[in-house]
Short mmCIF file of C-alpha atoms (C1' of nucleotides) in Angstrom, two decimals:
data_model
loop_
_atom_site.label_atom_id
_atom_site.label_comp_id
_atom_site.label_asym_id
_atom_site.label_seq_id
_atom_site.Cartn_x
_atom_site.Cartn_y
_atom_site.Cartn_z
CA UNK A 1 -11.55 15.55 -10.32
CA UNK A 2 -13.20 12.63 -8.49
CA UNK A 3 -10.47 11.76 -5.71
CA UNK A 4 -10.18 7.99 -4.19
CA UNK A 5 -11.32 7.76 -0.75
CA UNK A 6 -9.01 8.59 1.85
CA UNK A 7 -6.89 6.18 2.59
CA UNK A 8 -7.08 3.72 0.20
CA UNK A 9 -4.87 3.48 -2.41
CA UNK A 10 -4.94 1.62 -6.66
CA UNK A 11 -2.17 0.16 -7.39
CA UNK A 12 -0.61 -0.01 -10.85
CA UNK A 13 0.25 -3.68 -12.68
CA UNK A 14 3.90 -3.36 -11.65
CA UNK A 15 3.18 -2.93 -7.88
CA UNK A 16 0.47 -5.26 -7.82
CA UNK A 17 2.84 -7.63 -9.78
CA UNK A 18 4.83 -7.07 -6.91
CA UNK A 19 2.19 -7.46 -4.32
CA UNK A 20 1.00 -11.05 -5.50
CA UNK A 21 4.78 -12.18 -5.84
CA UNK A 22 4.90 -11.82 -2.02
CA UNK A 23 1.37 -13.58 -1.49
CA UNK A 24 2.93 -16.13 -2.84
CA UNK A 25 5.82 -16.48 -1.17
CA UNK A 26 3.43 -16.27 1.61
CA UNK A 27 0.62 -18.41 0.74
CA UNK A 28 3.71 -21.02 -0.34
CA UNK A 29 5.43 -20.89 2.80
CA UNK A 30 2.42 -21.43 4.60
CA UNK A 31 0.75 -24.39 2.74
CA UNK A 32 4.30 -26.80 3.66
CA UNK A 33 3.72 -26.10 7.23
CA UNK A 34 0.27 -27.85 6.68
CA UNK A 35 -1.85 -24.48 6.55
CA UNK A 36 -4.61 -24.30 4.38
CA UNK A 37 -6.16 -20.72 3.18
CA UNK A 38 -9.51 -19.83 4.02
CA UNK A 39 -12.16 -16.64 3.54
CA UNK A 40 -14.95 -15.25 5.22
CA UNK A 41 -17.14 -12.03 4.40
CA UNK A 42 -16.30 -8.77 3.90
CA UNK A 43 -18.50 -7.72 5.80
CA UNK A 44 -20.11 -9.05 9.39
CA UNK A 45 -22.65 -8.44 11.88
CA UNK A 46 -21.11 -5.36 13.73
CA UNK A 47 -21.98 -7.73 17.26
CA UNK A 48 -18.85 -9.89 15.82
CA UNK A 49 -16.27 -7.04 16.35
CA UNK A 50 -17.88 -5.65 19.41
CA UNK A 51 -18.27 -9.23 21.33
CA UNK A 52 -14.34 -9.62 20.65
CA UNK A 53 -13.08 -5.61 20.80
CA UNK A 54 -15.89 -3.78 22.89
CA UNK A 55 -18.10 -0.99 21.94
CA UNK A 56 -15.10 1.89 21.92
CA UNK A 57 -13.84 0.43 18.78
CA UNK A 58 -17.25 1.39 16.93
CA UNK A 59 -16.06 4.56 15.86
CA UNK A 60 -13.05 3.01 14.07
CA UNK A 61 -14.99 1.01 12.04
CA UNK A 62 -16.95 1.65 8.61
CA UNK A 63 -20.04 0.28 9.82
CA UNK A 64 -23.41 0.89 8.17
CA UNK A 65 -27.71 -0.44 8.25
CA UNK A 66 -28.48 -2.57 5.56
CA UNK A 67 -31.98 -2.40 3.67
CA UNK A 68 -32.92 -4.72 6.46
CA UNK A 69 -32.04 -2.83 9.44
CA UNK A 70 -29.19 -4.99 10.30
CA UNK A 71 -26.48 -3.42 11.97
CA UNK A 72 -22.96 -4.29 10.46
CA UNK A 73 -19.74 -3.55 9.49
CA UNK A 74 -16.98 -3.87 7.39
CA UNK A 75 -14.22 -6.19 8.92
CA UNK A 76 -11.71 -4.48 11.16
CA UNK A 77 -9.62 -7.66 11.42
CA UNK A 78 -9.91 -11.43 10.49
CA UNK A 79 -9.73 -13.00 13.33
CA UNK A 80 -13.14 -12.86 14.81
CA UNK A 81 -14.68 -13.99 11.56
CA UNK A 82 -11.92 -17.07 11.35
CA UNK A 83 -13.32 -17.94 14.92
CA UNK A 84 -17.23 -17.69 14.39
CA UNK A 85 -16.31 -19.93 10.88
CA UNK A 86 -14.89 -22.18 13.11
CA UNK A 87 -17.99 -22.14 15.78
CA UNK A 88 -20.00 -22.09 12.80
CA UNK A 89 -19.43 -24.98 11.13
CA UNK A 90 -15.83 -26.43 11.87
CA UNK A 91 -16.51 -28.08 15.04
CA UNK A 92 -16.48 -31.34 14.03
CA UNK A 93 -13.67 -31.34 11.57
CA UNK A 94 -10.58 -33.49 13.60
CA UNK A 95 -8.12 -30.64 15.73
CA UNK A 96 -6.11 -29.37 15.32
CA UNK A 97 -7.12 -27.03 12.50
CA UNK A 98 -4.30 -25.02 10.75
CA UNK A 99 -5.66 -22.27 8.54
CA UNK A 100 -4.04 -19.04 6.95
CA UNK A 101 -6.06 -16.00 5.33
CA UNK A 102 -4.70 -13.41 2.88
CA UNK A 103 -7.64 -10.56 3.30
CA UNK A 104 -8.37 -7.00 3.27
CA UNK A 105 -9.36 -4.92 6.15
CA UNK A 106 -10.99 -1.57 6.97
CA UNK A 107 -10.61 0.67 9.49
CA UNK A 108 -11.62 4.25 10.18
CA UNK A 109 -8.23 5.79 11.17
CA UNK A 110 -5.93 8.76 10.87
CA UNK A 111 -3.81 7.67 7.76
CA UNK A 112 0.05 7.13 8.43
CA UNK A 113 2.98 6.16 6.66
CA UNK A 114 2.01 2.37 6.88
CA UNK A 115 -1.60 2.59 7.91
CA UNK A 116 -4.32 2.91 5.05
CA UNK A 117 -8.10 2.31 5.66
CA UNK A 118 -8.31 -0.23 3.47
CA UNK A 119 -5.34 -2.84 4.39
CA UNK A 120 -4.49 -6.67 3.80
CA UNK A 121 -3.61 -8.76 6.65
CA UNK A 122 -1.71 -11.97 6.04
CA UNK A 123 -2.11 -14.43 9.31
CA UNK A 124 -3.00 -18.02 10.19
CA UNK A 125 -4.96 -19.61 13.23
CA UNK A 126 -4.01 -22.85 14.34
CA UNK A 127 -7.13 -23.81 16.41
CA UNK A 128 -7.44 -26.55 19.01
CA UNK A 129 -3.71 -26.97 19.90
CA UNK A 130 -2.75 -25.64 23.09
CA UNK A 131 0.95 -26.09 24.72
CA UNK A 132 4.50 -25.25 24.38
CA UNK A 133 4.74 -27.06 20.77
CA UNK A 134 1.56 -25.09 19.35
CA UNK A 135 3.21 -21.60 20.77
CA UNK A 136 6.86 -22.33 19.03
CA UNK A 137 5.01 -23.86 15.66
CA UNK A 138 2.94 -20.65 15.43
CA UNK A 139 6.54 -18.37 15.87
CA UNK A 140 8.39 -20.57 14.04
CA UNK A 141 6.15 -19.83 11.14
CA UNK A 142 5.34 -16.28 11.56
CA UNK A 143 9.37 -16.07 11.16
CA UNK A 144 9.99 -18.26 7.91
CA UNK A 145 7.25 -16.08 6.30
CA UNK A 146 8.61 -13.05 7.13
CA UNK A 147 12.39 -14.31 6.53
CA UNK A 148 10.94 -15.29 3.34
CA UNK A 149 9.62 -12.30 2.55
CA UNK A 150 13.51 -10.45 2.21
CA UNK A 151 12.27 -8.08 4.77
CA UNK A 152 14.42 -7.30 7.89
CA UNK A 153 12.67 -7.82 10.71
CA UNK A 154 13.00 -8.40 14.63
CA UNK A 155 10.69 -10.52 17.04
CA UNK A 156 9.96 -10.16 20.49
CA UNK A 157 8.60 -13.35 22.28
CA UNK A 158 6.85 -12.73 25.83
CA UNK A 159 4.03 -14.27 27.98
CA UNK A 160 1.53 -13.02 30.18
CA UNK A 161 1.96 -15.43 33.19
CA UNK A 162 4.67 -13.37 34.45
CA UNK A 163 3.01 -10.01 34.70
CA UNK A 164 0.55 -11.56 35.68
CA UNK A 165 2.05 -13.51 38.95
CA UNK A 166 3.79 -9.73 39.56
CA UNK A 167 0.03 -8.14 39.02
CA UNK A 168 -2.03 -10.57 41.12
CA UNK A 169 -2.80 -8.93 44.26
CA UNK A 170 -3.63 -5.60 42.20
CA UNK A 171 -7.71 -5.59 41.81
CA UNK A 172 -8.97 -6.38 38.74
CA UNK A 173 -9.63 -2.48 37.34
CA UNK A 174 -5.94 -1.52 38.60
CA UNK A 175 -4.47 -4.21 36.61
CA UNK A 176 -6.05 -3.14 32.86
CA UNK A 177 -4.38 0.32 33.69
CA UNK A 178 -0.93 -1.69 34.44
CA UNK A 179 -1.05 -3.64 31.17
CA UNK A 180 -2.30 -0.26 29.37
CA UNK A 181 1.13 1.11 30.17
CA UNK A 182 2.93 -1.52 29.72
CA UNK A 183 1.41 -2.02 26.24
CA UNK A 184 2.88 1.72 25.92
CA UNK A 185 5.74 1.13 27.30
CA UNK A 186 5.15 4.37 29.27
CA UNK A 187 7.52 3.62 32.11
CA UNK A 188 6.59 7.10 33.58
CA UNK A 189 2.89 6.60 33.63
CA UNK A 190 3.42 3.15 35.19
CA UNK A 191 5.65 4.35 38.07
CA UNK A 192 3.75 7.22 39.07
CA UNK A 193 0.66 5.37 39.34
CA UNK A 194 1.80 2.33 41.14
CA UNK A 195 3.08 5.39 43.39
CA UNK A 196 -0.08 6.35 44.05
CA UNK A 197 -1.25 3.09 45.09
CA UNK A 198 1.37 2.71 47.28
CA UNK A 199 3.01 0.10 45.39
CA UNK A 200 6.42 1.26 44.03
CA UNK A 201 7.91 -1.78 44.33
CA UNK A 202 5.82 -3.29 41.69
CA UNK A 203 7.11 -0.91 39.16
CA UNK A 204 10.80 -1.91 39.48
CA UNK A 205 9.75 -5.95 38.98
CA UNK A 206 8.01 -4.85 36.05
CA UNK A 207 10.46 -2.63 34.45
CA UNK A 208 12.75 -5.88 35.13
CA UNK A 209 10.54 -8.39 33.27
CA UNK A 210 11.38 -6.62 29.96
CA UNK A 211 15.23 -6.31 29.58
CA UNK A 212 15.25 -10.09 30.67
CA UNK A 213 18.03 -12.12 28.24
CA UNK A 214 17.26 -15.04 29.99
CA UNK A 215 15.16 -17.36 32.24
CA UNK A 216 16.81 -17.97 35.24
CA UNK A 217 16.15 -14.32 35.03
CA UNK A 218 13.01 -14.77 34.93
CA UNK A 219 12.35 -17.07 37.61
CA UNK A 220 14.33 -14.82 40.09
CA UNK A 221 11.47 -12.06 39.30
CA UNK A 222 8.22 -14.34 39.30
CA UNK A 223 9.13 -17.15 41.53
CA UNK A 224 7.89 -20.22 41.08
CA UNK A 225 4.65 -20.63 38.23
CA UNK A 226 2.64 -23.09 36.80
CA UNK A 227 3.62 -21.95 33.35
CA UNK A 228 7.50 -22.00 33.71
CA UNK A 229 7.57 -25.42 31.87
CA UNK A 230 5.27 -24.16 29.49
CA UNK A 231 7.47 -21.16 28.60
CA UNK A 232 10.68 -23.10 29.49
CA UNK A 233 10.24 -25.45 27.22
CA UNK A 234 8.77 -22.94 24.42
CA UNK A 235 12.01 -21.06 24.83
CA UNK A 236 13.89 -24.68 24.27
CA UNK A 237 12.36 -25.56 20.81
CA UNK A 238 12.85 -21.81 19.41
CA UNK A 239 15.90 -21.84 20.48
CA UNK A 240 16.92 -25.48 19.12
CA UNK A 241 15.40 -24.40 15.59
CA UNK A 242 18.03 -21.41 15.49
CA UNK A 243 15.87 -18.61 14.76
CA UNK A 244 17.20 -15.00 15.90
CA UNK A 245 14.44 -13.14 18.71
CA UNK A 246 14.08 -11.71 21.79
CA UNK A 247 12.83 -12.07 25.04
CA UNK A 248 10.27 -9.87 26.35
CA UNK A 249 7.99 -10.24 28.95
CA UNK A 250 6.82 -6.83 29.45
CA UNK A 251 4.64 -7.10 25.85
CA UNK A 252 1.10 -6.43 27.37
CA UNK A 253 -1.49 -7.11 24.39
CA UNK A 254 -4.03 -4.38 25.29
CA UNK A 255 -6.75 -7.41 25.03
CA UNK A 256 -8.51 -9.49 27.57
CA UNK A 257 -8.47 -12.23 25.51
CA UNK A 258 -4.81 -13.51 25.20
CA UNK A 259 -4.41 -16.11 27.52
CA UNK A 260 -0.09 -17.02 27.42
CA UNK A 261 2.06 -16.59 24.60
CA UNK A 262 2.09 -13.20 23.26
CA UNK A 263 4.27 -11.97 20.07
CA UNK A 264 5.45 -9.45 18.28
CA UNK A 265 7.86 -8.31 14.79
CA UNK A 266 9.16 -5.02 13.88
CA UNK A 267 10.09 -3.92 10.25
CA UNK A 268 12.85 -1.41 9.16
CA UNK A 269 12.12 1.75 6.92
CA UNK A 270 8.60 2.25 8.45
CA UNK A 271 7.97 5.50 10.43
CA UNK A 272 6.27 5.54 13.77
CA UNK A 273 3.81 2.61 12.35
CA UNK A 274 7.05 -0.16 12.70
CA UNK A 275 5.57 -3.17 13.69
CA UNK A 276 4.05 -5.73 11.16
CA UNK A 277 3.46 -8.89 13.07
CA UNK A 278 1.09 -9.47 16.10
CA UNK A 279 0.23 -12.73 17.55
CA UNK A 280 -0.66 -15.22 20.41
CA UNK A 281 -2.40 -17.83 22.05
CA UNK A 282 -5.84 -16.99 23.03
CA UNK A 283 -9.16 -18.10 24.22
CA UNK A 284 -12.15 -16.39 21.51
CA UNK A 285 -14.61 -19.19 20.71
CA UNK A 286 -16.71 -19.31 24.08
CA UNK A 287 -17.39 -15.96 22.87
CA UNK A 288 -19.12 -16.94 19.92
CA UNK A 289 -21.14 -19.66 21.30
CA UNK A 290 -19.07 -22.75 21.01
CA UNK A 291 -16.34 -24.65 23.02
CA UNK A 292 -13.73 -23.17 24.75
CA UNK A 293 -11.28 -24.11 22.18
CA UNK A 294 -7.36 -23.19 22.80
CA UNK A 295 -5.71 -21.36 19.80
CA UNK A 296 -2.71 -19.47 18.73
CA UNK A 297 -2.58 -16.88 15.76
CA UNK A 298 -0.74 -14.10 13.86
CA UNK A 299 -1.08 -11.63 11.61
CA UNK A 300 1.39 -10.04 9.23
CA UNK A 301 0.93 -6.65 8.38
CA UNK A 302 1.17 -7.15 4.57
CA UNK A 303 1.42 -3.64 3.39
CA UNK A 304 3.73 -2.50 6.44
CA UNK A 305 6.36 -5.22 4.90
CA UNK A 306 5.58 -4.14 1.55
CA UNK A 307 6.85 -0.80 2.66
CA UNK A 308 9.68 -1.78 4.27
CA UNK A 309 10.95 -3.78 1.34
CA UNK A 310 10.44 -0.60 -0.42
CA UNK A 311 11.05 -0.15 -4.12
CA UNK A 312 12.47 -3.47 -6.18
CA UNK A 313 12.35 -4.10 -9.61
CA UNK A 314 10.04 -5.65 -11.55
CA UNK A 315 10.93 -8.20 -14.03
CA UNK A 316 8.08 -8.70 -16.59
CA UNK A 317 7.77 -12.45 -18.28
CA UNK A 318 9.19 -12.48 -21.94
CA UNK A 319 6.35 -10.60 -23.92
CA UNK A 320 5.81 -10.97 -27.84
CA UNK A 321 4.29 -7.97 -29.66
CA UNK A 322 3.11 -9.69 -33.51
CA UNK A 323 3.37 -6.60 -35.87
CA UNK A 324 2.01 -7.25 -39.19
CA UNK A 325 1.81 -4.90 -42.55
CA UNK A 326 -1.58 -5.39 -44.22
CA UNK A 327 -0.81 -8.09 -45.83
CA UNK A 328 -0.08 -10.58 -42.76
CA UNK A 329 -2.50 -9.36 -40.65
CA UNK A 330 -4.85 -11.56 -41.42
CA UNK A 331 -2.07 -14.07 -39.72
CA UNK A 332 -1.72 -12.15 -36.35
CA UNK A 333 -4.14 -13.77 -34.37
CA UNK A 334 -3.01 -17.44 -35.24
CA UNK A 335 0.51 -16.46 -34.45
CA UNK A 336 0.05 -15.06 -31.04
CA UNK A 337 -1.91 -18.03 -30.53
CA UNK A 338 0.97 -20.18 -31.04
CA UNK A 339 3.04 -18.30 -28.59
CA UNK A 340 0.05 -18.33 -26.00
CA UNK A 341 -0.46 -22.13 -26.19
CA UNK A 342 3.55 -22.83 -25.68
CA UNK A 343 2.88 -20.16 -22.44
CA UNK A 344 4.38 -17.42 -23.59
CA UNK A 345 2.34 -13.50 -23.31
CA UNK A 346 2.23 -12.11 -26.66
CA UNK A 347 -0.44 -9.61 -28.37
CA UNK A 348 -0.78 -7.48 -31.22
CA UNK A 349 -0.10 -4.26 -32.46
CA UNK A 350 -3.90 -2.97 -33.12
CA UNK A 351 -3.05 -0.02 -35.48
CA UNK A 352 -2.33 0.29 -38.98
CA UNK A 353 0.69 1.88 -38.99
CA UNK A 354 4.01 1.00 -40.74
CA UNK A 355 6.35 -1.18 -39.37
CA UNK A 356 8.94 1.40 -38.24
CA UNK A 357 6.64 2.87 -36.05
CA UNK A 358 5.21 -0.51 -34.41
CA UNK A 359 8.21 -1.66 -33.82
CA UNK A 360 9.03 1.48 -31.86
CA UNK A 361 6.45 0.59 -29.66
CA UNK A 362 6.92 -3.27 -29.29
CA UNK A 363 10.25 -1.81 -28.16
CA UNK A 364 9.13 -0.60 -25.17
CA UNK A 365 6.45 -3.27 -24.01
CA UNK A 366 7.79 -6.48 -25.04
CA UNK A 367 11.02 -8.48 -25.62
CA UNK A 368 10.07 -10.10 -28.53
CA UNK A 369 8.54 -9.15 -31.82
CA UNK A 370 7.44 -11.03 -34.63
CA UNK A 371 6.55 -9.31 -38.02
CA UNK A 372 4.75 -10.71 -40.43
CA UNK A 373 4.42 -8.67 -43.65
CA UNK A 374 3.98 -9.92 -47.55
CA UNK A 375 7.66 -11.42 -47.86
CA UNK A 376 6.35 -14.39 -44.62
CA UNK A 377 2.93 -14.44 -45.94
CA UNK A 378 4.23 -15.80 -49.47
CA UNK A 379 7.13 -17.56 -47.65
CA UNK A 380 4.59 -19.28 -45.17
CA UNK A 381 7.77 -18.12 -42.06
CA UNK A 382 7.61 -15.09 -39.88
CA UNK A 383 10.46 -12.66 -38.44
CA UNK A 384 10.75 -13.17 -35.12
CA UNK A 385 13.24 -10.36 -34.19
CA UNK A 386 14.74 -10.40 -30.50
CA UNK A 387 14.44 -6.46 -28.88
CA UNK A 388 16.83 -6.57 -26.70
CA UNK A 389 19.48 -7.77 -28.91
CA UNK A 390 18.30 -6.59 -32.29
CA UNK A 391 19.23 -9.88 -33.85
CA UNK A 392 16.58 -11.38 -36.37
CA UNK A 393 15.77 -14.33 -38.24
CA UNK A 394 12.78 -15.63 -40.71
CA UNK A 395 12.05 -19.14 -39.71
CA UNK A 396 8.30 -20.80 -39.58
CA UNK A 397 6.37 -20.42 -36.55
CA UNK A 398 7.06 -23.36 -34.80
CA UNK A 399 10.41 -21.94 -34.55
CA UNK A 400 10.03 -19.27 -33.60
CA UNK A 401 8.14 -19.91 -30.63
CA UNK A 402 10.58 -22.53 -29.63
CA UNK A 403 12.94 -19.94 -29.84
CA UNK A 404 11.03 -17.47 -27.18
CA UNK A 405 10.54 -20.41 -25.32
CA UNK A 406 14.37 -21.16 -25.41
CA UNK A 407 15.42 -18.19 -24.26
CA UNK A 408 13.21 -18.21 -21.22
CA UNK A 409 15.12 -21.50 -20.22
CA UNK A 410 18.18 -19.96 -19.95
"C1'" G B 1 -10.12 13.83 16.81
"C1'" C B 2 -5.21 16.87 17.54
"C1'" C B 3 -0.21 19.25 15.83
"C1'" G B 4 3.10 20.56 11.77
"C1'" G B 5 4.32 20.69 6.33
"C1'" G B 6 2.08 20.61 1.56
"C1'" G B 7 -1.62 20.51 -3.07
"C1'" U B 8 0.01 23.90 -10.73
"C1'" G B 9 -1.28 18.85 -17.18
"C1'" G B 10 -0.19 11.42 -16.06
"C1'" G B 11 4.95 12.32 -13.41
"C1'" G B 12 8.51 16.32 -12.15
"C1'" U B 13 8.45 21.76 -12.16
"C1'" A B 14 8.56 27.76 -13.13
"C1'" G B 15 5.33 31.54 -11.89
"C1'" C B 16 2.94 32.87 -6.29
"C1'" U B 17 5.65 41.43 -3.84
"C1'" G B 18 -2.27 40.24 -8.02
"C1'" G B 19 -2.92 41.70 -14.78
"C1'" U B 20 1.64 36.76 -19.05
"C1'" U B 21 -1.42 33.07 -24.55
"C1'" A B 22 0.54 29.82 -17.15
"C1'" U B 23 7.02 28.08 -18.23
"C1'" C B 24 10.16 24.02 -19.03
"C1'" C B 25 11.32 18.68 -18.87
"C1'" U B 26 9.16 14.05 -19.25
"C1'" A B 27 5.29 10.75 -20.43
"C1'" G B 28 1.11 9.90 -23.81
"C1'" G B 29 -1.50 10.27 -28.86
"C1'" G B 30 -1.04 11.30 -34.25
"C1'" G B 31 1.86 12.17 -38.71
"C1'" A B 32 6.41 12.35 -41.94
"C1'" C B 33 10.59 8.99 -42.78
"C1'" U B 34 6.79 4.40 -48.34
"C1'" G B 35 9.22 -3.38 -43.98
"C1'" U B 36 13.39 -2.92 -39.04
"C1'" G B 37 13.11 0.00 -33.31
"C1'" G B 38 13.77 4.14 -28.63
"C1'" A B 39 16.63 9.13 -33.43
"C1'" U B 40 14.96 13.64 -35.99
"C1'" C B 41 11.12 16.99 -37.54
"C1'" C B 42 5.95 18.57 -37.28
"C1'" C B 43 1.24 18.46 -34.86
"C1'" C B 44 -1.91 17.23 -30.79
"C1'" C B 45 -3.54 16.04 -25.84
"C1'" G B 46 -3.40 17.88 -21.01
"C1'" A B 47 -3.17 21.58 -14.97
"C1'" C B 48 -3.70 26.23 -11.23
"C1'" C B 49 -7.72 20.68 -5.29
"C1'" C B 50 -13.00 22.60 -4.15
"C1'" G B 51 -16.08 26.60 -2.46
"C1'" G B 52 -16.79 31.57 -0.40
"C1'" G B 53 -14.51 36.54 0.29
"C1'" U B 54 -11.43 40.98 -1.13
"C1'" U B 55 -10.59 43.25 -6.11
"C1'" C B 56 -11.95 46.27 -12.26
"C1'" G B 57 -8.99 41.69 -12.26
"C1'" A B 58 -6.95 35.88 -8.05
"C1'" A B 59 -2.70 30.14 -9.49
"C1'" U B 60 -0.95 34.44 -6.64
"C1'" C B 61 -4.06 37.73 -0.90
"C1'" U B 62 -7.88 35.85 2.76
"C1'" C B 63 -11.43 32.25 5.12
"C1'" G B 64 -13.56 27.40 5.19
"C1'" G B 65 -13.50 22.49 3.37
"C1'" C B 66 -11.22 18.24 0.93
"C1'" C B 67 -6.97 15.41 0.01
"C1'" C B 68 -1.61 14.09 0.54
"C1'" C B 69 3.00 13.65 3.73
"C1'" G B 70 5.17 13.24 8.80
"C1'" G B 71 3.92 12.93 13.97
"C1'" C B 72 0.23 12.43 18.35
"C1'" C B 73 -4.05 9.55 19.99
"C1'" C B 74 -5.54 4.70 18.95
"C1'" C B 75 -3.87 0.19 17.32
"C1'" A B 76 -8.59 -5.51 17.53
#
RNA sequence: GCCGGGGUGGGGUAGCUGGUUAUCCUAGGGGACUGUGGAUCCCCCGACCCGGGUUCGAAUCUCGGCCCCGGCCCCA
């Protein structure tokens, strides 16, 4: 038998029913903070991914020639594309611009519980704000989604200055293998090789920056910075709006590009895969040819939290299955018409067989049914019989649908 | 790419010290019950992941591949 490609997955109308429920919830949340959805290709020139990621991530992509000879690939992540759009053609357009994307993403990878080749990202970019308002409205929303969601779900809130003003007599090449650890958390690693550069003392001032609970901590480690109002004040607004996080300053995005505020949300009932939200202000534009522009972003993993809200159960609209004998048949498609004009799903039973038997399998796919046979026909009414109940009653249409309708009030 | 555990009808399973018509449950389709439901009865559909090897004979033993599950690496 012809098997899907690895990692990816179909989903069947009652997951994708749930699925869509949460886009919604996403895509609703998003739109009253001012964020309006936007999409770009599928697929991009593979220089897009490679300006922003480097060449090692070539091998995790699906990349391919087109008849053309043009090197490119299917999109890794959204983020790039959002900021060539913007270089593109948004430049004009008054700042700051607050845009979300609901998109799927591919990526050549070792499937795990919670990583598929083919996955949807959920995230916004709000582009041409910088400061300590920008970084908290960016958290602030990455939290109500995710709160909306009915996931449970931690964040962590760091920034890079501190490392940073810890790091900045380390040369350029020794620092990326700092922040690699960090990002690993491999405390281990870390030590041993600020050990061998004859800077142990480094390590403890590191390990410090991440159990911080709060500033003053903070400021004992780094000293005086230019960014302590920045993050002070950050810290203020998050904490005036009341949402539950964390402080840590030891989160190390592995990328060059991430220039203060760095984020991150971890999900419950996910295996080693456990975190679903990744954001931060960063600097990506320049890359692409245009201004300099300051932004802050997320992205939600939307599968990862579809996971961890695991199993619920779905609750279909009311459905009407119209069941007719030969004689009302001829009536069927008016009738579900009815129903389908007041907004209600209904559809007919397509065989010929008796009654008893279609109304055995209205039973299981619909709420409602309606039978129309010789006795409505010649009575100009039809049966409207409620499944769930078994009560029934003969009334004319109009009735009857206001009856459905009725029900789905209450 | 690496480590470990697995692949039998749509779902769940028995068989797996080689030989059976491959078991059972469930789901699905059809029919009976001559217009009131999930019942009952009857019938049907439908599987040994793929390929090579050993053998008179392979779901069963063996090798390789593919896929799934968990973990590692990576994680834009």
């Amino acid at each position: 038998m012809l098997q899907r490609p690895r990692g990816t997955r179909d989903f069947l109308p009652d997951e994708m029913e749930a699925r869509r429920g949460l886009e919604g919830t996403f895509r609703d949340r998003a739109r009253r903070w001012g964020y309006r959805e936007i999409a770009t290709p599928e697929f991009e020139h593979l220089e897009l991914f490679t300006l922003r990621s480097g060449e090692g991530i070539v091998e995790e992509m699906y990349t391919f020639e087109d008849k053309g000879g043009r090197k490119m690939a299917l999109r890794p992540e959204i983020t790039a594309s959002v900021l060539r759009m913007y270089v593109n053609e948004a430049r004009v357009i008054p700042k700051p611009l607050r845009w979300f994307y609901f998109a799927d993403c591919f990526r050549y990878e070792r499937p795990q519980k919670g990583r598929y080749r083919q996955f949807w990202q959920f995230g916004v970019e709000l582009i041409g704000a910088d400061g300590p308002r920008a970084d908290a409205e960016v958290i602030l929303l990455a939290h109500d989604l995710l709160a909306a969601s009915g996931a449970q779900f931690e964040i962590r809130v760091g920034h890079l200055a501190p490392v940073s003003s810890v790091l900045r007599d380390l040369d350029p090449a020794d620092r990326k293998r700092v922040m690699a650890f960090l990002d690993k958390h491999d405390v281990q690693g870390l030590g041993a090789f600020l050990g061998e550069r004859g800077r142990g003392d480094l390590a403890d001032r590191l390990q410090a920056l991440r159990g911080i609970r709060d500033l003053s901590e903070l400021w004992e480690i780094t000293g005086e910075i230019p960014e302590k109002a920045r993050i002070q004040e950050m810290v203020s607004l998050l904490d005036a709006e009341g949402i539950h996080y964390s402080l840590d300053f030891g989160i190390a995005r592995g990328l060059d590009y991430y220039t203060g505020m760095v984020f991150e949300g971890f999900g419950e009932n996910l295996g080693a895969e456990n975190q679903i939200l990744w954001g931060g202000a960063y600097r990506l534009a320049h890359l692409f040819g245009g201004d300099d522009v300051a932004s802050v972003g997320f992205a939600i993993g939307f599968d990862r939290v579809m996971v961890s809200l695991g199993e619920r159960p779905v609750q279909p609209g009311l459905r009407v299955a119209v069941l007719a004998t030969d004689d009302g048949r001829a009536r069927a498609f008016a009738v579900a018409r009815a129903f389908r004009d007041a907004g209600v799903t209904a559809f007919l039973d397509l065989s010929e067989r008796g009654i008893s038997a279609q109304l055995s399998h209205a039973a299981k796919s619909a709420e409602f049914a309606v039978i129309l046979g010789k006795r409505e026909v010649e009575a100009g009414t039809v049966t409207l019989k409620d499944l769930r109940t078994g009560e029934q009653r003969e009334v004319p249409l109009s009735g009857a649908v206001d009856g459905v309708v009725r029900s789905d009030a209450r």
